[in-house]
Coordinates of N, CA and C and ligand atoms in Angstrom, one line a residue:
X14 N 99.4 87.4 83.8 CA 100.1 88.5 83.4 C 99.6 89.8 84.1
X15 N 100.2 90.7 84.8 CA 100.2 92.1 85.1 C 99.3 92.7 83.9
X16 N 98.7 93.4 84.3 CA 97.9 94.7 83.4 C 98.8 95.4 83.2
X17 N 99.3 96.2 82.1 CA 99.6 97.2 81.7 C 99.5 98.5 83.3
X18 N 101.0 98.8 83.9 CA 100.8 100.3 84.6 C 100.7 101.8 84.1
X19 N 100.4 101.7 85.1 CA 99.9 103.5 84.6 C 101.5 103.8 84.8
X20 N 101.4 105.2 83.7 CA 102.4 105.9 83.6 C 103.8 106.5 84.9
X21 N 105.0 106.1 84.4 CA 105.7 106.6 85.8 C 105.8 105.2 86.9
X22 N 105.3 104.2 86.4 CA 105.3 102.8 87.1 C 105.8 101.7 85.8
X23 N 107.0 101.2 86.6 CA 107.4 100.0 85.6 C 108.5 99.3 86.7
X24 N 108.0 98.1 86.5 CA 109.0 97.0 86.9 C 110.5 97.1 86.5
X25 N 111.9 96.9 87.3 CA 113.1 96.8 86.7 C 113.6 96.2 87.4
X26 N 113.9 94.8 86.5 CA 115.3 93.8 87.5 C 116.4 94.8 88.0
X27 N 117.2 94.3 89.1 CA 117.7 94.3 89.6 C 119.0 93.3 90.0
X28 N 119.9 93.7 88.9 CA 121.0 92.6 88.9 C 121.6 91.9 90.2
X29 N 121.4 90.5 90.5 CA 122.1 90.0 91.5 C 123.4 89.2 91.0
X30 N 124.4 90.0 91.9 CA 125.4 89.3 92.3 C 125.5 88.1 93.3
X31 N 125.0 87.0 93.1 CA 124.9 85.9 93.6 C 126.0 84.7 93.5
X32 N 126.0 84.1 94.6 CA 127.4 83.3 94.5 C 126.6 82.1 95.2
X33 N 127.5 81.2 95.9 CA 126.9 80.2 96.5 C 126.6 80.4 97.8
X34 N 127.1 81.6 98.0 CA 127.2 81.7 99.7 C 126.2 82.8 99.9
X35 N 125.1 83.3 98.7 CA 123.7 83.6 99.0 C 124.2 84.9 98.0
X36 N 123.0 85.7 98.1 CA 122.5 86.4 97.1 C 123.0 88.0 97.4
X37 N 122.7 89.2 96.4 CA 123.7 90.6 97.2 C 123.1 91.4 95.6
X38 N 122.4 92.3 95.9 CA 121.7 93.3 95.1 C 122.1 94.5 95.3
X39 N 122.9 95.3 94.3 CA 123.6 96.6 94.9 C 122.8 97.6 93.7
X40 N 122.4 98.6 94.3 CA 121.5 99.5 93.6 C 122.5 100.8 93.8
X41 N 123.2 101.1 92.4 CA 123.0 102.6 92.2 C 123.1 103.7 91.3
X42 N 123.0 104.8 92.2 CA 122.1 106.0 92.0 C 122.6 106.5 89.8
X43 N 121.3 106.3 89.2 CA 121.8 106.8 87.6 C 121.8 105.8 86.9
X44 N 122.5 104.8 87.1 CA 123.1 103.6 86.1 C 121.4 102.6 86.9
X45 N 121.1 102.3 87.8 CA 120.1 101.9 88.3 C 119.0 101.8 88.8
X46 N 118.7 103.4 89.4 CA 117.7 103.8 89.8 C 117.4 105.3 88.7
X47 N 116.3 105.6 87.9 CA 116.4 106.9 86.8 C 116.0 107.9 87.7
X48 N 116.8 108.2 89.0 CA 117.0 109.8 89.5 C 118.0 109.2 90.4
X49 N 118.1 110.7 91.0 CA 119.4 111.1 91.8 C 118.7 110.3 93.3
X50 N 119.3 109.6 94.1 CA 118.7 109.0 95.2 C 119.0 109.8 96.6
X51 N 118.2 110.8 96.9 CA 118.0 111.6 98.1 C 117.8 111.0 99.9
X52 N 116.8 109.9 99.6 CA 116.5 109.9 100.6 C 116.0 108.0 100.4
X53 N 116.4 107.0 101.9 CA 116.5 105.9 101.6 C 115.3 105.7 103.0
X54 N 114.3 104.7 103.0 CA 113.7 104.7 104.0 C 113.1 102.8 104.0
X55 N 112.8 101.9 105.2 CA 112.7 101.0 104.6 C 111.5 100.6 105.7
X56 N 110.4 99.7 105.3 CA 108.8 99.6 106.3 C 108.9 98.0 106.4
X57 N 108.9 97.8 107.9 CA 109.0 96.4 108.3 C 108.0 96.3 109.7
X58 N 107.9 95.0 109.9 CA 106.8 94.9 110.8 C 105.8 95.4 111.1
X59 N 105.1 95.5 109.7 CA 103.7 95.4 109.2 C 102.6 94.6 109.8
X60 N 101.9 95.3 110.5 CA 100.2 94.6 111.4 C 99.9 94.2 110.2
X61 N 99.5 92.8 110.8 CA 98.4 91.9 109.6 C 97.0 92.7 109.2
X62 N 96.9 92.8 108.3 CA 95.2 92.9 107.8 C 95.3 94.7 107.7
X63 N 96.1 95.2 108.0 CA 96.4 96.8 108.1 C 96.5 97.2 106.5
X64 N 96.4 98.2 106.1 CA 96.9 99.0 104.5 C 97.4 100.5 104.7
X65 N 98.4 100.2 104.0 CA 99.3 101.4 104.7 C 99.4 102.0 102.8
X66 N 100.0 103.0 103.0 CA 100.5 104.3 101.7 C 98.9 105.3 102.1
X67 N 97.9 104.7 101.1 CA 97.0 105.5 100.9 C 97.3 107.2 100.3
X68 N 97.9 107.0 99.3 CA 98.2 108.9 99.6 C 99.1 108.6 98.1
X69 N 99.4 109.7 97.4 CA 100.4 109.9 96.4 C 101.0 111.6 96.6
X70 N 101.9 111.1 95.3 CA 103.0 112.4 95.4 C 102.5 113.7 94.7
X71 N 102.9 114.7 94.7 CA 103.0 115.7 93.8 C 104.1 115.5 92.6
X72 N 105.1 115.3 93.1 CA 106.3 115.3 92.3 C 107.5 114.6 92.7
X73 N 107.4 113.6 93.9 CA 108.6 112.7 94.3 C 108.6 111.7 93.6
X74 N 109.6 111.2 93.3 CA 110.0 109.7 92.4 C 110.4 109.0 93.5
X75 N 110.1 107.4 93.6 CA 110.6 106.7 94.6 C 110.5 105.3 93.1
X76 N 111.4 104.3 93.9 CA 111.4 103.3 93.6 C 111.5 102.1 94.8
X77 N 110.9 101.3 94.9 CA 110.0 100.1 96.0 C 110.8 98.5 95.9
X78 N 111.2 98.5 96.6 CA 111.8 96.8 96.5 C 111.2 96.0 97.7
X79 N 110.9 94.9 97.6 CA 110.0 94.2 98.5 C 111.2 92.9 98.7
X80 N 112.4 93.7 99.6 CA 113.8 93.1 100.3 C 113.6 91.8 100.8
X81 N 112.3 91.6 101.8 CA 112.1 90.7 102.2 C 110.3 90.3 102.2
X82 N 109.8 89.1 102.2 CA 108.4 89.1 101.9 C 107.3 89.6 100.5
X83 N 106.3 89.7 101.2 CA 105.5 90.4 99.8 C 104.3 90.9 100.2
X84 N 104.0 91.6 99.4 CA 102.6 92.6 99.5 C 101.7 92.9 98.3
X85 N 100.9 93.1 98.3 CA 100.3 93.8 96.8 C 100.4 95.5 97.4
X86 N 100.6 95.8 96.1 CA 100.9 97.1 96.0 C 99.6 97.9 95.0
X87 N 98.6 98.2 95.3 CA 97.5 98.8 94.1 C 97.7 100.4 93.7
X88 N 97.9 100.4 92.3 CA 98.4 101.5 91.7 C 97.4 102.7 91.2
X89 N 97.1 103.1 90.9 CA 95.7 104.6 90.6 C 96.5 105.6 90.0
X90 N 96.2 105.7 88.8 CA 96.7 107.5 87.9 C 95.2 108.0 88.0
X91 N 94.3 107.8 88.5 CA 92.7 108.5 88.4 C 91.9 107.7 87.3
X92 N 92.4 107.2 86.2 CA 91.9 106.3 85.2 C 92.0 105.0 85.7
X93 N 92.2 104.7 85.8 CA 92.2 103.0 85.9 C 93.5 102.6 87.3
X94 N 93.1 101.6 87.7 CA 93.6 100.6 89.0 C 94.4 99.7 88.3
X95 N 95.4 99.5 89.3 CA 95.9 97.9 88.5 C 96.8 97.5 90.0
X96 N 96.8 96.2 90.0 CA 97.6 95.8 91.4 C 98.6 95.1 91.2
X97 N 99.7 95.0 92.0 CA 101.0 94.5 91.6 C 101.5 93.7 92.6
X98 N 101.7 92.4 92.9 CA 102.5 91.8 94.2 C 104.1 92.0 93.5
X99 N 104.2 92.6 95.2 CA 105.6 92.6 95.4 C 106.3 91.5 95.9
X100 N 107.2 90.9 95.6 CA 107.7 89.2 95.8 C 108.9 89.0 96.0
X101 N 109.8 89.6 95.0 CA 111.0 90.1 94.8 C 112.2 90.9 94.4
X102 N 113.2 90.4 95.8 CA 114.2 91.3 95.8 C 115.0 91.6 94.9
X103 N 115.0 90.7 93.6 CA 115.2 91.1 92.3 C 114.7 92.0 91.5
X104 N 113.5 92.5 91.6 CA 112.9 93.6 90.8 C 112.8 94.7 91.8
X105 N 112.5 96.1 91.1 CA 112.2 97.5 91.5 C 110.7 97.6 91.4
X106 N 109.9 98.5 91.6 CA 108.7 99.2 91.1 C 109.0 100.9 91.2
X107 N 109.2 101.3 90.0 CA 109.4 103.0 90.0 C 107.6 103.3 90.5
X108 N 107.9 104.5 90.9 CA 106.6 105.0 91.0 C 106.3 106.3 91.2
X109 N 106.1 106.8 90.3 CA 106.0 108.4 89.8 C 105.3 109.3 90.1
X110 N 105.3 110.4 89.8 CA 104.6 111.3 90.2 C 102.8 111.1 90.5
X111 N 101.6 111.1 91.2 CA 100.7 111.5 90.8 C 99.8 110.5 90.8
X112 N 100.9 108.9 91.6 CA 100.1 108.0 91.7 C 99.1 107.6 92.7
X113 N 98.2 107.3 93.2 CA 97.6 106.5 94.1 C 98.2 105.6 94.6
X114 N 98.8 105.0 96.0 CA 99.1 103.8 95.9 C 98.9 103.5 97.5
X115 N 98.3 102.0 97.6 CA 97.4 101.4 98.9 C 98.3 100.0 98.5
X116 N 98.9 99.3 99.6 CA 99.8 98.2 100.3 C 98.7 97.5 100.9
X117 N 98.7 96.3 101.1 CA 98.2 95.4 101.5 C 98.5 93.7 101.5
X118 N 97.4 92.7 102.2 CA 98.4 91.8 102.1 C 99.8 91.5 102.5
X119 N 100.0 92.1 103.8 CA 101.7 91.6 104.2 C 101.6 90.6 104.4
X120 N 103.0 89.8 104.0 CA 103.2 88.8 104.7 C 103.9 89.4 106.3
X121 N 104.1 88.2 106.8 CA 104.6 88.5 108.3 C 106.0 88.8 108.0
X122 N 106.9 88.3 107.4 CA 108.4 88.6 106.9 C 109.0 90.3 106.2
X123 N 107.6 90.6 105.7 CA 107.5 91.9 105.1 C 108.5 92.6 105.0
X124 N 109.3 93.2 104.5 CA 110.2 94.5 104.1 C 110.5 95.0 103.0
X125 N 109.9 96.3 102.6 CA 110.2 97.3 102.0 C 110.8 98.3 102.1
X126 N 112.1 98.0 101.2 CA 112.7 99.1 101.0 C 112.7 100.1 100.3
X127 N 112.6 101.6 100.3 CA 112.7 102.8 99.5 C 112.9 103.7 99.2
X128 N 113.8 103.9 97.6 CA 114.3 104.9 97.8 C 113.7 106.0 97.1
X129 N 113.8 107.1 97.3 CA 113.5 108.6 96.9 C 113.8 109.5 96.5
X130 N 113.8 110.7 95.6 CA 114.7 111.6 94.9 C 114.4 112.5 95.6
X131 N 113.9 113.0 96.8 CA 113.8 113.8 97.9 C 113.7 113.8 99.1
X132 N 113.9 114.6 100.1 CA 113.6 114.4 101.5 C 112.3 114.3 101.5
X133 N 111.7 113.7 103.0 CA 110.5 113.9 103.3 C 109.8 115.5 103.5
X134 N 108.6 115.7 102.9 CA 108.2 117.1 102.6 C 106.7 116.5 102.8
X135 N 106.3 116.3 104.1 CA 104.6 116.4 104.2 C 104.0 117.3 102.9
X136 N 103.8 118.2 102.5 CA 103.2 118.9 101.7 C 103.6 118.6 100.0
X137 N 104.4 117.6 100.1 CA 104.3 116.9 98.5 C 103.5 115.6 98.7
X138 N 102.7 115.1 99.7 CA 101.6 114.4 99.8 C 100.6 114.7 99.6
X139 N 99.5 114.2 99.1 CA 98.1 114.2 98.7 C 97.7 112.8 99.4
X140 N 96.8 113.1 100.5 CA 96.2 111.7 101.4 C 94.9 111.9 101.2
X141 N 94.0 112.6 100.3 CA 92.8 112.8 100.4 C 92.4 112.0 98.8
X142 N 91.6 111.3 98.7 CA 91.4 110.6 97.4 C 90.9 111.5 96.6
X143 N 90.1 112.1 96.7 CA 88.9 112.7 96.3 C 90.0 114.1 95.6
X144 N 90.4 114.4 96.5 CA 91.5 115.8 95.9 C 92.4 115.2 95.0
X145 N 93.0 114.2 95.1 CA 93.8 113.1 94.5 C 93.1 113.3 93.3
X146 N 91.9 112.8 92.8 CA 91.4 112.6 91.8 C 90.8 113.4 90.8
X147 N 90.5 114.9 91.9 CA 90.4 116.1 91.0 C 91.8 116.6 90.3
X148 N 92.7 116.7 91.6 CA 94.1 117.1 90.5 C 94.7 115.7 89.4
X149 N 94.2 114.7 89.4 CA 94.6 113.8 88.7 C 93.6 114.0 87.0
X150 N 92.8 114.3 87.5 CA 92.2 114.2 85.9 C 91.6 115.4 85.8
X151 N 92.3 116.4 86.3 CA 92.5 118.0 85.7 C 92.8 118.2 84.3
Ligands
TYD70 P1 103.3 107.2 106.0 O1 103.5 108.1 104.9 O2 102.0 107.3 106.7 O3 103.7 105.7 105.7 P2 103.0 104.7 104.6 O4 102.9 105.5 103.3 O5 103.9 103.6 104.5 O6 101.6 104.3 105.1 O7 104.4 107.6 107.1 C1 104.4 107.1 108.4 C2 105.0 108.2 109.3 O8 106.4 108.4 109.0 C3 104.4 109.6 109.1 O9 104.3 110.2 110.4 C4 105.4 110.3 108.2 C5 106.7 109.7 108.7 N1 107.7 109.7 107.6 C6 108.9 110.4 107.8 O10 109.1 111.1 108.8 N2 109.9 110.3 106.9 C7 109.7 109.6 105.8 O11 110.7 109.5 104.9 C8 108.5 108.8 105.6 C9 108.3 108.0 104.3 C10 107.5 108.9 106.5

């Protein structure tokens, strides 16, 4: 069983419309994802043995589907760690404001897809851990 996530992180199926002639996951914005969906971006062909995120938000909401492949995803509010493999294109991972979060373990198939309730804004990133963890348990 998953550990309990930190706040602003929770798992959500993702209804498939599946037939015999393969599978079809339609996500949208309100009824499916809990914000307005701004910005859609998706990470594929992932170097083996690499870890990519490193860094959290100020205030962007994204939600994470792992389309094709899997990864562990490790999550950080400044209190406690918890890690999550991503596996399937049936579930979401919301991921909220304020979190820590480090990717690793790709598979070679790998794809993530993600959506965002904002454009890209370098300066709603935090890549520094250490600053991360003072404004996190301010
Ligand atoms: P980065 O945040 O380092 O990716 P990850 O969190 O997966 O390790 O982003 C890689 C590069 O792409 C970096 O130069 C910023 C840029 N980028 C955009 O221009 N727009 C975007 O929407 C995203 C997510 C990244």
């Amino acid at each position: 069983m998953t550990d309990a996530l930190p706040k602003g992180c929770r798992l959500i199926p993702l209804a498939s419309r599946g037939d015999e002639r393969g599978s079809l996951v339609a996500i949208e914005g309100t009824s499916d994802v809990p914000f307005d969906i701004a910005r859609v971006y998706y990470v594929f062909g992932t170097t083996a043995g690499v870890t990519r995120g490193r860094h959290a938000h100020r205030a962007l909401n994204q939600l994470a589907v792992a389309v094709a492949g899997s990864c562990t995803m490790l999550l950080d509010d400044g209190a406690s760690r918890v890690e999550v493999r991503l596996d399937d294109p049936e579930t979401g991972l919301t991921l909220g404001p304020m979190i820590w979060r480090e990717m690793s373990d790709f598979s070679p198939d790998f794809v993530l897809l993600v959506l965002a309730d904002a454009a890209y804004d370098e300066a709603d990133y935090i890549r520094d851990y250490a600053q991360f963890l003072a404004l996190a348990r301010a």
